[in-house]
Amino acid sequence: MPRKLPILTALRATYGSIRAHSDALPTLARGTALVAAVAAALSVVSVQLILSDEHEAVAFLASPPGERAAAYTSLASLVVLLGLFVIIVRWHRMIVRDIAAVETRRKVAGAAALYFARGMLVAWIGFGIAVVAGLLPLTWARDLGMPSDARWVFSVAWIAAVIIGALLIVGRLSLILPAGAVGDYHVTMSRAWELSRGNSWRILTGSILASGPAVLANFALNGLMDALPTAHASVPALVAALVLSLLLFAVTAIVQASFLSYAYRFLTGDHIVHTPLALER
């Protein structure tokens, strides 16, 4: 009989773990923040060098505000996005193994690279399922000579169903992410699929409810920027919005990692918590 993930308990545990470990976030993010600050300073210096040349300054100032804002933020954003994998791996280790932040550093670079690779693999599996399962039936519907109105309704309904189905599969396979972060390499994709049997909707619903507020806040921020032409044309406003959007993305990742950590612990029966050699391999 498969274990059933309790959604409300999982949500309470998700936000409870964030409150309990929030004081460790500065420690986890310190290295990434330092490198990002250096990258931001280099970007500012690079822009100033461009502005010091009259010809290049004219071309730069004539470029769209979004491109000028990207010149200030792209390098630092890349550093934060890459560093976020290290932060998330250490966050998983803190929650799953219930250890202090300073104890999560061992072999973290390799674990973060593995986390990235596994995350991309799971994402591409979901994308491939969505594309193949979504496009083929639509092609068949067109070949059957279905009326345009009916075909439009069918297309919308089918694409929505396929996207939900792909997310259900991705959610179950995502158990390999916290497992890899803590060194539990026994949880392969097939094992993750087996452990999460009967929990497809529970994992998807819990993920949406847990990280949904931060995602909606990010969408609202971007919508607000698009709705304010003066802000959209202001480089300082765009830079501030990009920084805030990146922070909201980081918050979303932390919340989702917390939820997956609880789901992993629950569905594996907490067996990894007392396995001291898990991070030594």
Tab-separated table of C-alpha atoms in Angstrom:
chain	number	residue	atom	x	y	z
A	1	MET	CA	0.000	0.000	0.000
A	2	PRO	CA	1.713	3.254	-1.132
A	3	ARG	CA	2.042	6.066	1.376
A	4	LYS	CA	-0.222	9.049	0.752
A	5	LEU	CA	1.420	12.436	1.044
A	6	PRO	CA	-0.715	14.636	3.356
A	7	ILE	CA	-0.959	17.929	1.474
A	8	LEU	CA	-1.856	20.221	4.377
A	9	THR	CA	0.763	18.657	6.630
A	10	ALA	CA	3.300	18.978	3.820
A	11	LEU	CA	2.482	22.673	3.395
A	12	ARG	CA	2.813	23.313	7.124
A	13	ALA	CA	6.115	21.436	7.157
A	14	THR	CA	7.308	23.360	4.093
A	15	TYR	CA	6.799	26.789	5.611
A	16	GLY	CA	7.759	25.533	9.054
A	17	SER	CA	11.134	24.402	7.724
A	18	ILE	CA	11.646	27.787	6.075
A	19	ARG	CA	10.950	29.588	9.356
A	20	ALA	CA	13.158	27.189	11.295
A	21	HIS	CA	16.120	27.495	8.915
A	22	SER	CA	15.712	31.077	7.657
A	23	ASP	CA	18.587	32.265	9.841
A	24	ALA	CA	20.910	29.983	7.834
A	25	LEU	CA	20.052	31.563	4.475
A	26	PRO	CA	22.659	34.368	4.800
A	27	THR	CA	25.302	31.699	5.413
A	28	LEU	CA	24.183	29.643	2.415
A	29	ALA	CA	23.930	32.672	0.122
A	30	ARG	CA	27.054	34.524	1.268
A	31	GLY	CA	29.407	33.151	-1.402
A	32	THR	CA	26.918	33.616	-4.232
A	33	ALA	CA	26.038	37.123	-3.072
A	34	LEU	CA	29.717	38.108	-2.932
A	35	VAL	CA	30.463	36.823	-6.438
A	36	ALA	CA	27.253	38.442	-7.751
A	37	ALA	CA	28.270	41.770	-6.215
A	38	VAL	CA	31.667	41.543	-7.935
A	39	ALA	CA	29.914	40.682	-11.221
A	40	ALA	CA	27.578	43.665	-10.815
A	41	ALA	CA	30.552	45.958	-10.143
A	42	LEU	CA	32.311	44.657	-13.254
A	43	SER	CA	29.157	45.299	-15.279
A	44	VAL	CA	28.974	48.883	-14.037
A	45	VAL	CA	32.638	49.413	-14.884
A	46	SER	CA	32.106	47.939	-18.338
A	47	VAL	CA	29.173	50.285	-18.978
A	48	GLN	CA	31.236	53.252	-17.800
A	49	LEU	CA	34.004	52.284	-20.204
A	50	ILE	CA	31.451	52.169	-23.001
A	51	LEU	CA	30.139	55.605	-22.053
A	52	SER	CA	33.647	57.029	-22.022
A	53	ASP	CA	33.864	56.497	-25.775
A	54	GLU	CA	31.686	59.048	-27.545
A	55	HIS	CA	30.786	56.846	-30.515
A	56	GLU	CA	29.983	53.778	-28.407
A	57	ALA	CA	28.132	55.941	-25.874
A	58	VAL	CA	25.768	57.223	-28.542
A	59	ALA	CA	25.004	53.685	-29.717
A	60	PHE	CA	24.549	52.434	-26.144
A	61	LEU	CA	22.213	55.267	-25.122
A	62	ALA	CA	20.199	54.769	-28.314
A	63	SER	CA	19.602	51.086	-27.505
A	64	PRO	CA	16.281	50.032	-25.883
A	65	PRO	CA	16.049	50.477	-22.079
A	66	GLY	CA	15.759	46.731	-21.624
A	67	GLU	CA	19.103	46.132	-23.306
A	68	ARG	CA	20.771	48.803	-21.184
A	69	ALA	CA	19.288	47.282	-18.018
A	70	ALA	CA	20.523	43.852	-19.121
A	71	ALA	CA	24.044	45.269	-19.489
A	72	TYR	CA	23.982	46.086	-15.775
A	73	THR	CA	22.321	42.881	-14.549
A	74	SER	CA	22.996	39.938	-16.917
A	75	LEU	CA	26.333	38.825	-15.488
A	76	ALA	CA	25.191	39.102	-11.859
A	77	SER	CA	21.924	37.309	-12.710
A	78	LEU	CA	23.863	34.427	-14.275
A	79	VAL	CA	26.010	34.153	-11.137
A	80	VAL	CA	22.907	34.073	-8.928
A	81	LEU	CA	21.171	31.450	-11.082
A	82	LEU	CA	24.226	29.172	-11.007
A	83	GLY	CA	24.861	29.800	-7.317
A	84	LEU	CA	21.235	29.006	-6.572
A	85	PHE	CA	21.906	25.343	-7.353
A	86	VAL	CA	24.559	25.257	-4.621
A	87	ILE	CA	22.211	27.007	-2.187
A	88	ILE	CA	19.353	24.625	-2.963
A	89	VAL	CA	21.538	21.524	-2.539
A	90	ARG	CA	22.710	22.755	0.865
A	91	TRP	CA	19.118	23.664	1.762
A	92	HIS	CA	17.938	20.143	0.929
A	93	ARG	CA	20.695	18.715	3.111
A	94	MET	CA	19.732	20.915	6.051
A	95	ILE	CA	16.081	19.926	5.910
A	96	VAL	CA	16.360	16.251	4.967
A	97	ARG	CA	19.234	15.411	7.294
A	98	ASP	CA	18.421	18.040	9.947
A	99	ILE	CA	21.983	19.386	10.099
A	100	ALA	CA	23.527	22.844	10.469
A	101	ALA	CA	24.425	24.962	7.441
A	102	VAL	CA	28.173	24.595	8.040
A	103	GLU	CA	27.831	20.810	7.746
A	104	THR	CA	26.340	20.968	4.232
A	105	ARG	CA	29.438	22.096	2.321
A	106	ARG	CA	31.062	18.720	1.613
A	107	LYS	CA	31.299	17.999	-2.134
A	108	VAL	CA	28.609	20.596	-2.755
A	109	ALA	CA	29.938	21.694	-6.167
A	110	GLY	CA	29.650	18.193	-7.609
A	111	ALA	CA	26.239	17.710	-6.021
A	112	ALA	CA	25.060	21.028	-7.479
A	113	ALA	CA	26.245	19.993	-10.953
A	114	LEU	CA	24.398	16.688	-10.566
A	115	TYR	CA	21.319	18.568	-9.345
A	116	PHE	CA	21.432	20.784	-12.435
A	117	ALA	CA	21.838	17.779	-14.746
A	118	ARG	CA	19.009	15.858	-13.100
A	119	GLY	CA	16.759	18.918	-13.103
A	120	MET	CA	17.387	19.495	-16.816
A	121	LEU	CA	16.753	15.811	-17.564
A	122	VAL	CA	13.427	15.833	-15.724
A	123	ALA	CA	12.450	19.113	-17.417
A	124	TRP	CA	13.292	17.755	-20.869
A	125	ILE	CA	11.319	14.588	-20.194
A	126	GLY	CA	8.289	16.707	-19.305
A	127	PHE	CA	8.840	18.945	-22.327
A	128	GLY	CA	9.215	15.972	-24.655
A	129	ILE	CA	6.025	14.384	-23.361
A	130	ALA	CA	4.145	17.671	-23.778
A	131	VAL	CA	5.375	18.189	-27.339
A	132	VAL	CA	4.850	14.645	-28.598
A	133	ALA	CA	1.549	14.007	-26.816
A	134	GLY	CA	0.326	17.503	-27.590
A	135	LEU	CA	1.155	17.948	-31.259
A	136	LEU	CA	0.358	14.531	-32.710
A	137	PRO	CA	-3.360	14.455	-31.766
A	138	LEU	CA	-3.742	18.043	-33.006
A	139	THR	CA	-2.291	16.998	-36.347
A	140	TRP	CA	-4.684	14.062	-36.509
A	141	ALA	CA	-7.640	16.337	-35.679
A	142	ARG	CA	-6.719	18.621	-38.558
A	143	ASP	CA	-6.380	15.678	-40.946
A	144	LEU	CA	-9.842	14.423	-39.928
A	145	GLY	CA	-11.399	17.619	-41.257
A	146	MET	CA	-12.793	18.720	-37.909
A	147	PRO	CA	-14.629	22.096	-38.080
A	148	SER	CA	-12.464	25.048	-37.072
A	149	ASP	CA	-14.549	25.953	-33.979
A	150	ALA	CA	-14.597	22.390	-32.691
A	151	ARG	CA	-10.924	21.972	-33.505
A	152	TRP	CA	-10.085	25.125	-31.481
A	153	VAL	CA	-12.003	23.852	-28.422
A	154	PHE	CA	-10.464	20.411	-28.787
A	155	SER	CA	-6.975	21.906	-29.150
A	156	VAL	CA	-7.253	24.046	-26.017
A	157	ALA	CA	-8.688	21.193	-23.945
A	158	TRP	CA	-6.137	18.693	-25.229
A	159	ILE	CA	-3.119	20.964	-24.711
A	160	ALA	CA	-4.267	21.778	-21.163
A	161	ALA	CA	-4.692	18.072	-20.392
A	162	VAL	CA	-1.272	17.225	-21.836
A	163	ILE	CA	0.457	19.986	-19.859
A	164	ILE	CA	-1.171	18.797	-16.636
A	165	GLY	CA	-0.205	15.215	-17.445
A	166	ALA	CA	3.413	16.232	-18.089
A	167	LEU	CA	3.508	18.147	-14.794
A	168	LEU	CA	2.157	15.118	-12.938
A	169	ILE	CA	4.970	12.994	-14.344
A	170	VAL	CA	7.616	15.656	-13.665
A	171	GLY	CA	6.409	15.992	-10.074
A	172	ARG	CA	6.861	12.289	-9.394
A	173	LEU	CA	10.290	12.144	-11.013
A	174	SER	CA	11.418	15.238	-9.082
A	175	LEU	CA	12.048	13.103	-6.006
A	176	ILE	CA	15.469	12.349	-7.505
A	177	LEU	CA	16.449	15.980	-6.839
A	178	PRO	CA	16.465	15.979	-3.018
A	179	ALA	CA	17.708	12.386	-3.116
A	180	GLY	CA	20.741	13.377	-5.160
A	181	ALA	CA	21.360	16.441	-2.998
A	182	VAL	CA	21.772	14.289	0.118
A	183	GLY	CA	23.670	11.493	-1.615
A	184	ASP	CA	20.862	8.938	-1.724
A	185	TYR	CA	21.747	7.499	-5.124
A	186	HIS	CA	19.499	4.485	-4.558
A	187	VAL	CA	16.591	6.724	-5.563
A	188	THR	CA	16.815	6.531	-9.338
A	189	MET	CA	14.035	7.639	-11.660
A	190	SER	CA	12.410	4.227	-11.553
A	191	ARG	CA	12.651	4.197	-7.751
A	192	ALA	CA	11.219	7.737	-7.560
A	193	TRP	CA	8.351	6.610	-9.777
A	194	GLU	CA	7.720	3.634	-7.511
A	195	LEU	CA	7.903	5.660	-4.280
A	196	SER	CA	5.507	8.311	-5.558
A	197	ARG	CA	2.878	5.864	-6.830
A	198	GLY	CA	-0.579	7.137	-5.979
A	199	ASN	CA	0.724	10.625	-5.175
A	200	SER	CA	0.773	12.322	-8.589
A	201	TRP	CA	-1.992	14.802	-7.807
A	202	ARG	CA	-0.811	15.268	-4.232
A	203	ILE	CA	2.699	16.251	-5.303
A	204	LEU	CA	1.456	18.575	-8.054
A	205	THR	CA	-1.186	20.199	-5.840
A	206	GLY	CA	1.263	20.628	-2.978
A	207	SER	CA	3.872	22.147	-5.285
A	208	ILE	CA	1.382	24.637	-6.701
A	209	LEU	CA	0.026	25.645	-3.296
A	210	ALA	CA	3.504	25.926	-1.778
A	211	SER	CA	5.302	27.940	-4.439
A	212	GLY	CA	2.247	29.473	-6.125
A	213	PRO	CA	2.204	32.728	-4.079
A	214	ALA	CA	5.798	33.598	-5.004
A	215	VAL	CA	5.174	32.715	-8.656
A	216	LEU	CA	2.027	34.876	-8.756
A	217	ALA	CA	3.921	37.744	-7.110
A	218	ASN	CA	6.570	37.505	-9.828
A	219	PHE	CA	3.917	37.492	-12.562
A	220	ALA	CA	2.229	40.483	-10.925
A	221	LEU	CA	5.532	42.372	-10.815
A	222	ASN	CA	6.192	41.754	-14.509
A	223	GLY	CA	2.600	42.647	-15.357
A	224	LEU	CA	2.911	45.883	-13.413
A	225	MET	CA	6.088	46.798	-15.280
A	226	ASP	CA	4.392	46.131	-18.628
A	227	ALA	CA	1.393	48.237	-17.559
A	228	LEU	CA	3.554	51.263	-16.653
A	229	PRO	CA	5.139	52.668	-19.820
A	230	THR	CA	7.191	55.218	-17.876
A	231	ALA	CA	8.677	52.509	-15.636
A	232	HIS	CA	9.257	50.249	-18.635
A	233	ALA	CA	11.261	53.033	-20.264
A	234	SER	CA	13.355	53.746	-17.164
A	235	VAL	CA	16.635	51.850	-16.847
A	236	PRO	CA	16.816	52.214	-13.011
A	237	ALA	CA	13.216	50.953	-12.701
A	238	LEU	CA	13.963	48.012	-14.990
A	239	VAL	CA	17.102	47.136	-13.041
A	240	ALA	CA	15.160	47.258	-9.764
A	241	ALA	CA	12.385	45.100	-11.249
A	242	LEU	CA	14.892	42.559	-12.590
A	243	VAL	CA	16.601	42.311	-9.198
A	244	LEU	CA	13.273	41.894	-7.398
A	245	SER	CA	12.111	39.316	-9.953
A	246	LEU	CA	15.322	37.353	-9.435
A	247	LEU	CA	14.842	37.433	-5.669
A	248	LEU	CA	11.267	36.170	-6.060
A	249	PHE	CA	12.552	33.372	-8.290
A	250	ALA	CA	15.053	32.429	-5.578
A	251	VAL	CA	12.257	32.427	-2.988
A	252	THR	CA	10.188	30.168	-5.256
A	253	ALA	CA	13.126	27.763	-5.575
A	254	ILE	CA	13.648	27.684	-1.797
A	255	VAL	CA	9.964	27.011	-1.141
A	256	GLN	CA	9.796	24.292	-3.797
A	257	ALA	CA	12.962	22.675	-2.431
A	258	SER	CA	11.422	22.687	1.045
A	259	PHE	CA	8.282	20.979	-0.245
A	260	LEU	CA	10.244	18.367	-2.210
A	261	SER	CA	12.416	17.724	0.836
A	262	TYR	CA	9.368	16.942	2.931
A	263	ALA	CA	7.809	14.826	0.169
A	264	TYR	CA	11.065	12.878	-0.182
A	265	ARG	CA	11.370	12.306	3.564
A	266	PHE	CA	7.758	11.207	3.861
A	267	LEU	CA	7.668	8.914	0.840
A	268	THR	CA	10.994	7.254	1.678
A	269	GLY	CA	10.007	6.806	5.302
A	270	ASP	CA	12.747	9.188	6.554
A	271	HIS	CA	15.338	6.441	6.045
A	272	ILE	CA	18.030	8.848	4.810
A	273	VAL	CA	17.970	11.110	7.876
A	274	HIS	CA	20.024	8.715	9.969
A	275	THR	CA	22.410	7.572	7.242
A	276	PRO	CA	25.676	9.348	8.087
A	277	LEU	CA	27.586	7.995	5.084
A	278	ALA	CA	25.143	9.419	2.566
A	279	LEU	CA	27.247	12.532	1.956
A	280	GLU	CA	30.562	10.738	2.144
A	281	ARG	CA	30.281	8.831	-1.107
